[in-house]
Short mmCIF file of N, CA, C and O in Angstrom, two decimals:
data_model
loop_
_atom_site.label_atom_id
_atom_site.label_comp_id
_atom_site.label_asym_id
_atom_site.label_seq_id
_atom_site.Cartn_x
_atom_site.Cartn_y
_atom_site.Cartn_z
N ALA D 163 0.81 -1.43 0.23
CA ALA D 163 0.15 0.16 -0.26
C ALA D 163 1.01 1.40 0.12
O ALA D 163 0.83 2.12 0.62
N ALA D 164 2.06 1.20 -0.99
CA ALA D 164 2.85 2.23 -0.48
C ALA D 164 2.03 3.30 -1.35
O ALA D 164 2.49 4.34 -0.86
N ALA D 165 1.53 3.46 -2.47
CA ALA D 165 0.66 4.58 -3.21
C ALA D 165 -0.30 5.26 -2.84
O ALA D 165 -0.76 5.76 -3.07
N GLY D 166 -1.02 4.69 -1.89
CA GLY D 166 -1.75 5.04 -0.67
C GLY D 166 -3.47 4.63 -2.02
O GLY D 166 -4.01 5.38 -2.31
N PRO D 167 -3.79 3.52 -2.16
CA PRO D 167 -4.63 3.06 -2.86
C PRO D 167 -5.96 2.99 -2.07
O PRO D 167 -6.40 3.21 -0.51
N ALA D 168 -7.08 3.61 -2.78
CA ALA D 168 -7.93 3.47 -2.58
C ALA D 168 -9.35 1.98 -2.21
O ALA D 168 -9.88 1.79 -1.75
N TYR D 169 -8.93 1.30 -3.34
CA TYR D 169 -9.32 0.26 -3.35
C TYR D 169 -8.53 -1.12 -2.94
O TYR D 169 -7.40 -0.73 -3.63
N VAL D 170 -8.75 -2.23 -3.06
CA VAL D 170 -8.23 -3.71 -3.14
C VAL D 170 -8.04 -3.77 -4.83
O VAL D 170 -7.31 -4.20 -4.71
N SER D 171 -9.39 -3.88 -5.21
CA SER D 171 -9.45 -4.21 -6.83
C SER D 171 -10.00 -3.29 -7.25
O SER D 171 -10.87 -2.80 -6.77
N ARG D 172 -9.53 -3.76 -8.82
CA ARG D 172 -10.60 -3.02 -9.72
C ARG D 172 -11.69 -2.97 -9.66
O ARG D 172 -13.11 -2.39 -10.07
N GLU D 173 -12.74 -4.36 -8.99
CA GLU D 173 -13.75 -5.05 -9.39
C GLU D 173 -14.90 -3.81 -8.15
O GLU D 173 -15.94 -3.57 -7.85
N GLU D 174 -13.83 -3.12 -7.15
CA GLU D 174 -14.09 -2.66 -6.08
C GLU D 174 -14.80 -1.07 -6.29
O GLU D 174 -15.69 -0.21 -5.88
N VAL D 175 -14.35 -0.51 -7.58
CA VAL D 175 -14.10 0.79 -7.98
C VAL D 175 -15.83 1.00 -8.56
O VAL D 175 -15.91 0.34 -9.28
N PRO D 176 -16.55 1.70 -8.04
CA PRO D 176 -17.80 1.99 -7.87
C PRO D 176 -17.59 2.68 -9.54
O PRO D 176 -16.82 3.40 -10.16
N ALA D 177 -18.95 2.33 -10.38
CA ALA D 177 -19.16 2.58 -11.58
C ALA D 177 -18.89 4.29 -12.28
O ALA D 177 -18.69 4.50 -12.84
N GLU D 178 -20.10 4.89 -10.92
CA GLU D 178 -19.15 6.56 -11.19
C GLU D 178 -17.98 6.54 -11.32
O GLU D 178 -18.01 7.85 -11.72
N VAL D 179 -17.64 6.38 -10.24
CA VAL D 179 -15.88 6.93 -10.08
C VAL D 179 -14.79 6.52 -11.67
O VAL D 179 -14.58 7.63 -11.79
N ILE D 180 -15.51 5.58 -12.01
CA ILE D 180 -14.93 5.09 -13.48
C ILE D 180 -15.29 5.82 -14.24
O ILE D 180 -14.80 6.60 -15.33
N GLU D 181 -16.49 6.35 -14.52
CA GLU D 181 -17.25 6.90 -15.48
C GLU D 181 -16.84 8.39 -15.17
O GLU D 181 -16.55 9.30 -16.39
N LYS D 182 -16.32 9.06 -14.16
CA LYS D 182 -16.00 10.48 -13.80
C LYS D 182 -14.53 10.62 -14.20
O LYS D 182 -14.28 11.06 -15.15
N GLU D 183 -13.93 9.19 -13.99
CA GLU D 183 -12.59 9.75 -14.73
C GLU D 183 -12.31 9.59 -16.42
O GLU D 183 -11.88 10.12 -16.63
N ARG D 184 -13.29 8.38 -17.33
CA ARG D 184 -13.57 8.91 -18.28
C ARG D 184 -13.53 10.44 -18.84
O ARG D 184 -13.29 10.42 -19.58
N GLU D 185 -14.66 10.71 -18.34
CA GLU D 185 -15.00 12.15 -18.75
C GLU D 185 -14.41 12.74 -18.66
O GLU D 185 -13.93 13.75 -19.35
N ILE D 186 -13.14 12.79 -17.84
CA ILE D 186 -11.90 13.67 -17.17
C ILE D 186 -10.95 13.54 -18.16
O ILE D 186 -10.75 14.39 -18.77
N TYR D 187 -10.84 12.21 -18.25
CA TYR D 187 -10.21 11.79 -19.93
C TYR D 187 -10.50 12.74 -21.26
O TYR D 187 -9.88 13.23 -22.09
N ARG D 188 -11.87 12.25 -21.27
CA ARG D 188 -12.75 12.95 -22.44
C ARG D 188 -12.38 14.13 -22.62
O ARG D 188 -12.10 14.59 -23.68
N GLN D 189 -12.43 15.03 -21.54
CA GLN D 189 -11.98 16.61 -21.86
C GLN D 189 -10.61 16.64 -21.74
O GLN D 189 -10.35 17.88 -22.51
N GLN D 190 -9.74 16.20 -21.50
CA GLN D 190 -8.34 16.50 -21.81
C GLN D 190 -8.48 15.66 -23.29
O GLN D 190 -7.31 16.93 -23.77
N MET D 191 -8.60 14.91 -23.68
CA MET D 191 -8.52 14.89 -25.25
C MET D 191 -9.65 15.62 -26.21
O MET D 191 -9.54 14.92 -27.18
N ALA D 192 -10.58 16.77 -25.73
CA ALA D 192 -11.32 17.01 -26.54
C ALA D 192 -10.39 17.92 -28.01
O ALA D 192 -11.09 17.80 -28.56
N ASP D 193 -9.71 18.28 -27.61
CA ASP D 193 -8.89 18.84 -28.42
C ASP D 193 -7.88 18.41 -29.29
O ASP D 193 -7.61 19.03 -30.58
N GLN D 194 -7.87 17.05 -29.29
CA GLN D 194 -7.24 16.25 -29.83
C GLN D 194 -8.12 15.94 -31.38
O GLN D 194 -8.96 15.74 -31.50
N LYS D 195 -7.05 15.78 -32.35
CA LYS D 195 -7.82 15.37 -33.83
C LYS D 195 -7.46 14.22 -34.35
O LYS D 195 -6.90 13.88 -35.07
N LYS D 196 -8.11 12.93 -33.35
CA LYS D 196 -7.57 11.95 -33.38
C LYS D 196 -8.96 11.32 -33.92
O LYS D 196 -9.73 11.52 -33.36
N PRO D 197 -8.94 10.58 -34.35
CA PRO D 197 -10.38 9.25 -34.69
C PRO D 197 -10.96 9.01 -33.19
O PRO D 197 -9.66 8.29 -32.35
N PRO D 198 -11.85 8.75 -33.13
CA PRO D 198 -12.61 8.40 -31.91
C PRO D 198 -11.94 6.95 -31.05
O PRO D 198 -12.22 6.84 -30.08
N GLN D 199 -11.93 6.02 -31.75
CA GLN D 199 -11.29 4.69 -31.35
C GLN D 199 -9.65 4.84 -31.07
O GLN D 199 -9.66 4.25 -29.63
N ILE D 200 -9.19 5.54 -31.02
CA ILE D 200 -7.84 5.92 -30.90
C ILE D 200 -8.12 6.59 -29.51
O ILE D 200 -7.29 6.48 -28.74
N ILE D 201 -8.77 7.75 -29.56
CA ILE D 201 -9.20 8.23 -28.09
C ILE D 201 -9.74 7.48 -27.44
O ILE D 201 -9.12 7.35 -26.09
N GLU D 202 -10.40 6.94 -27.64
CA GLU D 202 -10.93 5.18 -26.56
C GLU D 202 -9.68 4.43 -25.96
O GLU D 202 -10.05 4.21 -24.74
N GLU D 203 -8.87 4.32 -26.78
CA GLU D 203 -7.86 3.36 -26.45
C GLU D 203 -7.10 4.35 -25.90
O GLU D 203 -6.08 3.53 -24.48
N ILE D 204 -6.40 5.51 -25.60
CA ILE D 204 -6.05 6.38 -24.85
C ILE D 204 -6.92 6.22 -23.55
O ILE D 204 -5.67 6.10 -22.51
N ILE D 205 -7.95 6.48 -23.37
CA ILE D 205 -8.68 6.91 -22.21
C ILE D 205 -8.00 5.36 -21.71
O ILE D 205 -8.46 5.11 -20.43
N ASP D 206 -8.62 4.08 -22.46
CA ASP D 206 -8.51 2.68 -21.43
C ASP D 206 -6.82 2.57 -21.19
O ASP D 206 -6.62 2.36 -20.05
N GLY D 207 -6.11 3.23 -21.74
CA GLY D 207 -4.85 3.23 -20.95
C GLY D 207 -4.52 4.28 -20.22
O GLY D 207 -4.05 3.84 -18.75
N LYS D 208 -5.08 5.49 -19.97
CA LYS D 208 -5.45 6.03 -18.48
C LYS D 208 -5.90 5.46 -17.55
O LYS D 208 -5.61 5.72 -16.28
N LEU D 209 -6.81 4.62 -17.98
CA LEU D 209 -7.88 4.03 -16.46
C LEU D 209 -6.80 2.92 -16.13
O LEU D 209 -6.68 2.64 -15.02
N GLU D 210 -6.39 2.17 -16.95
CA GLU D 210 -5.30 1.15 -16.53
C GLU D 210 -4.40 2.07 -15.45
O GLU D 210 -3.83 1.23 -14.64
N LYS D 211 -3.70 3.15 -16.21
CA LYS D 211 -2.92 3.92 -14.96
C LYS D 211 -3.67 4.12 -13.60
O LYS D 211 -2.95 3.92 -12.62
N PHE D 212 -4.67 4.79 -14.20
CA PHE D 212 -5.66 5.07 -12.52
C PHE D 212 -5.47 4.02 -11.78
O PHE D 212 -5.52 4.08 -10.76
N TYR D 213 -6.08 2.42 -12.35
CA TYR D 213 -6.55 0.90 -11.32
C TYR D 213 -4.85 1.12 -11.14
O TYR D 213 -5.00 0.76 -9.53
N ALA D 214 -3.92 1.33 -11.77
CA ALA D 214 -2.26 0.93 -10.83
C ALA D 214 -2.47 2.19 -9.95
O ALA D 214 -1.58 1.40 -8.22
N GLU D 215 -2.58 2.92 -9.74
CA GLU D 215 -2.60 4.27 -8.67
C GLU D 215 -3.97 3.89 -7.52
O GLU D 215 -2.97 3.87 -6.69
N GLN D 216 -4.51 3.79 -7.47
CA GLN D 216 -6.04 3.13 -7.04
C GLN D 216 -6.28 2.33 -6.69
O GLN D 216 -7.11 2.07 -5.53
N CYS D 217 -5.53 1.37 -6.73
CA CYS D 217 -6.32 -0.72 -6.68
C CYS D 217 -4.80 -1.05 -6.39
O CYS D 217 -4.38 -1.19 -6.52
N LEU D 218 -4.82 -1.73 -4.96
CA LEU D 218 -3.97 -2.48 -4.00
C LEU D 218 -3.10 -3.73 -4.81
O LEU D 218 -2.24 -3.76 -5.29
N LEU D 219 -4.09 -4.53 -5.60
CA LEU D 219 -3.66 -5.38 -6.19
C LEU D 219 -3.01 -4.91 -7.59
O LEU D 219 -2.41 -5.62 -8.35
N ASP D 220 -3.50 -3.92 -7.81
CA ASP D 220 -2.82 -3.49 -9.52
C ASP D 220 -1.14 -2.29 -9.21
O ASP D 220 -0.68 -2.40 -10.63
N GLN D 221 -0.98 -2.51 -8.17
CA GLN D 221 -0.04 -1.27 -7.98
C GLN D 221 1.47 -2.45 -8.07
O GLN D 221 1.24 -3.32 -7.59
N PRO D 222 2.28 -1.68 -8.29
CA PRO D 222 3.79 -2.41 -8.53
C PRO D 222 4.27 -2.72 -7.27
O PRO D 222 3.91 -2.37 -6.60
N PHE D 223 4.81 -3.69 -7.37
CA PHE D 223 5.44 -4.30 -5.96
C PHE D 223 6.68 -3.77 -5.68
O PHE D 223 7.63 -3.38 -6.60
N ILE D 224 6.40 -3.18 -4.37
CA ILE D 224 7.65 -1.42 -4.31
C ILE D 224 9.55 -2.17 -4.19
O ILE D 224 9.71 -1.54 -4.68
N LYS D 225 9.05 -3.68 -3.76
CA LYS D 225 10.91 -4.25 -3.37
C LYS D 225 11.13 -5.01 -5.33
O LYS D 225 12.51 -4.99 -4.80
N ASP D 226 10.51 -4.74 -5.90
CA ASP D 226 10.69 -4.91 -7.19
C ASP D 226 11.42 -3.71 -7.72
O ASP D 226 10.77 -3.17 -8.37
N ALA D 227 12.50 -4.04 -8.57
CA ALA D 227 13.37 -2.69 -8.89
C ALA D 227 12.73 -2.28 -10.00
O ALA D 227 12.91 -1.19 -10.98
N THR D 228 12.52 -3.46 -11.15
CA THR D 228 11.95 -3.55 -12.48
C THR D 228 10.68 -2.77 -12.42
O THR D 228 10.58 -2.58 -13.70
N GLY D 229 10.21 -2.90 -11.25
CA GLY D 229 8.80 -2.34 -11.28
C GLY D 229 7.29 -3.01 -12.48
O GLY D 229 6.15 -2.50 -12.70
N LYS D 230 7.77 -4.84 -12.61
CA LYS D 230 7.13 -5.34 -13.54
C LYS D 230 5.84 -6.24 -12.42
O LYS D 230 4.53 -6.64 -13.22
N THR D 231 6.50 -6.60 -11.24
CA THR D 231 5.96 -7.78 -10.41
C THR D 231 4.58 -6.83 -10.00
O THR D 231 4.97 -5.29 -9.33
N ARG D 232 3.25 -7.35 -10.15
CA ARG D 232 2.19 -6.27 -9.30
C ARG D 232 1.78 -6.68 -8.04
O ARG D 232 1.95 -8.38 -7.57
N VAL D 233 1.17 -6.26 -7.20
CA VAL D 233 0.83 -6.91 -6.18
C VAL D 233 0.02 -8.05 -6.16
O VAL D 233 0.27 -9.56 -5.27
N LYS D 234 -0.96 -8.48 -7.09
CA LYS D 234 -1.85 -9.47 -7.53
C LYS D 234 -0.95 -10.70 -7.63
O LYS D 234 -1.10 -11.57 -7.74
N ASP D 235 0.49 -10.44 -8.62
CA ASP D 235 1.20 -11.48 -8.84
C ASP D 235 2.28 -12.18 -7.63
O ASP D 235 1.97 -13.34 -7.45
N LEU D 236 1.92 -11.30 -6.51
CA LEU D 236 3.32 -12.04 -5.85
C LEU D 236 2.19 -12.59 -4.74
O LEU D 236 2.29 -13.83 -4.47
N ILE D 237 0.67 -12.17 -4.59
CA ILE D 237 -0.06 -13.09 -3.61
C ILE D 237 -0.37 -14.35 -4.40
O ILE D 237 -0.28 -15.07 -4.31
N SER D 238 -0.60 -14.28 -6.04
CA SER D 238 -0.35 -15.55 -6.70
C SER D 238 0.61 -16.68 -6.41
O SER D 238 0.84 -17.75 -6.62
N GLN D 239 2.03 -15.94 -5.98
CA GLN D 239 2.88 -16.96 -5.63
C GLN D 239 3.08 -17.32 -4.54
O GLN D 239 3.54 -18.71 -4.09
N VAL D 240 2.54 -16.52 -3.47
CA VAL D 240 2.53 -16.89 -2.44
C VAL D 240 1.20 -18.25 -2.18
O VAL D 240 1.86 -19.26 -1.62
N GLY D 241 0.11 -17.53 -3.13
CA GLY D 241 -0.79 -19.64 -2.78
C GLY D 241 -0.43 -20.33 -3.69
O GLY D 241 -0.68 -21.29 -3.13
N ALA D 242 0.35 -20.17 -4.46
CA ALA D 242 1.41 -21.61 -5.01
C ALA D 242 1.84 -22.22 -4.41
O ALA D 242 2.12 -23.19 -4.22
N GLN D 243 2.84 -21.44 -3.72
CA GLN D 243 3.87 -22.06 -2.72
C GLN D 243 3.07 -22.33 -1.32
O GLN D 243 3.52 -23.47 -1.16
N VAL D 244 2.04 -21.67 -0.87
CA VAL D 244 1.60 -22.43 0.01
C VAL D 244 0.28 -23.84 0.11
O VAL D 244 -0.04 -24.48 0.76
N GLY D 245 -0.37 -23.39 -1.00
CA GLY D 245 -1.20 -24.80 -1.89
C GLY D 245 -2.35 -24.05 -1.69
O GLY D 245 -3.39 -24.84 -1.39
N GLU D 246 -2.64 -23.00 -1.34
CA GLU D 246 -4.33 -22.45 -0.60
C GLU D 246 -4.21 -21.46 -1.83
O GLU D 246 -3.46 -20.24 -2.34
N ARG D 247 -5.61 -20.69 -1.50
CA ARG D 247 -6.17 -19.60 -2.43
C ARG D 247 -5.64 -18.62 -1.57
O ARG D 247 -6.54 -18.41 -0.60
N VAL D 248 -5.31 -17.85 -1.78
CA VAL D 248 -5.15 -16.18 -0.83
C VAL D 248 -5.82 -15.21 -1.20
O VAL D 248 -5.62 -14.93 -2.65
N LEU D 249 -6.63 -14.29 -1.13
CA LEU D 249 -7.54 -13.27 -1.10
C LEU D 249 -7.10 -12.36 -0.13
O LEU D 249 -6.87 -11.93 1.13
N VAL D 250 -6.85 -10.93 -0.98
CA VAL D 250 -6.88 -10.27 -0.01
C VAL D 250 -8.26 -9.46 0.07
O VAL D 250 -8.52 -8.91 -1.03
N ARG D 251 -9.11 -9.35 0.96
CA ARG D 251 -10.50 -8.40 1.15
C ARG D 251 -10.59 -7.18 1.21
O ARG D 251 -11.03 -6.43 1.19
N ARG D 252 -9.30 -6.31 2.18
CA ARG D 252 -9.24 -5.40 3.19
C ARG D 252 -8.22 -5.30 3.60
O ARG D 252 -7.20 -6.48 3.30
N PHE D 253 -7.61 -4.02 3.52
CA PHE D 253 -6.13 -3.44 3.92
C PHE D 253 -6.60 -1.77 4.78
O PHE D 253 -7.23 -1.58 4.85
N SER D 254 -5.71 -1.63 5.92
CA SER D 254 -5.40 -0.78 6.19
C SER D 254 -4.31 -0.11 6.50
O SER D 254 -2.91 -0.91 6.26
N ARG D 255 -3.68 1.47 5.71
CA ARG D 255 -2.51 1.80 6.01
C ARG D 255 -2.55 2.78 6.65
O ARG D 255 -3.61 3.72 7.63
N PHE D 256 -1.34 2.88 7.96
CA PHE D 256 -1.26 3.95 8.56
C PHE D 256 0.09 4.65 8.11
O PHE D 256 0.76 4.26 7.03
N ARG D 257 0.08 5.93 8.30
CA ARG D 257 1.23 6.66 8.07
C ARG D 257 1.58 7.88 8.94
O ARG D 257 0.74 7.89 10.12
N VAL D 258 2.87 7.70 9.18
CA VAL D 258 3.56 7.99 10.16
C VAL D 258 2.92 9.77 10.31
O VAL D 258 3.29 9.93 9.09
N GLY D 259 2.57 10.06 11.62
CA GLY D 259 2.40 11.26 11.71
C GLY D 259 0.73 11.64 11.30
O GLY D 259 0.38 12.52 11.79
N GLU D 260 0.16 10.48 11.48
CA GLU D 260 -1.35 10.75 11.61
C GLU D 260 -1.94 9.98 12.32
O GLU D 260 -1.18 9.19 13.03
N SER D 261 -3.07 10.69 13.33
CA SER D 261 -3.76 9.91 14.28
C SER D 261 -5.36 9.36 13.63
O SER D 261 -5.63 10.77 12.74
N ALA D 262 -6.03 8.46 14.38
CA ALA D 262 -7.01 8.04 13.88
C ALA D 262 -7.96 8.66 14.07
O ALA D 262 -8.27 9.95 14.65
#
């Protein structure tokens, strides 16, 4: 939870939040003279970045210097090692200097 995610997985992100993000990206791309399908692909790419920032399982594993390992990949590896299905349902994040 190094980047301060708001959700565990992308399935937990409310549809309203996703649509709001899409609308923001559409407004950013409004002055671009590109075909609509290209603009939608760009918006999808920006949405992937949003998920990587806001969803714990989609975030890069902080100890992987390459940045290619995602938290969900690490959880899958642990599940394979222990022979059980490992799920993350919730998390708590503590920041030094904050009070509850």
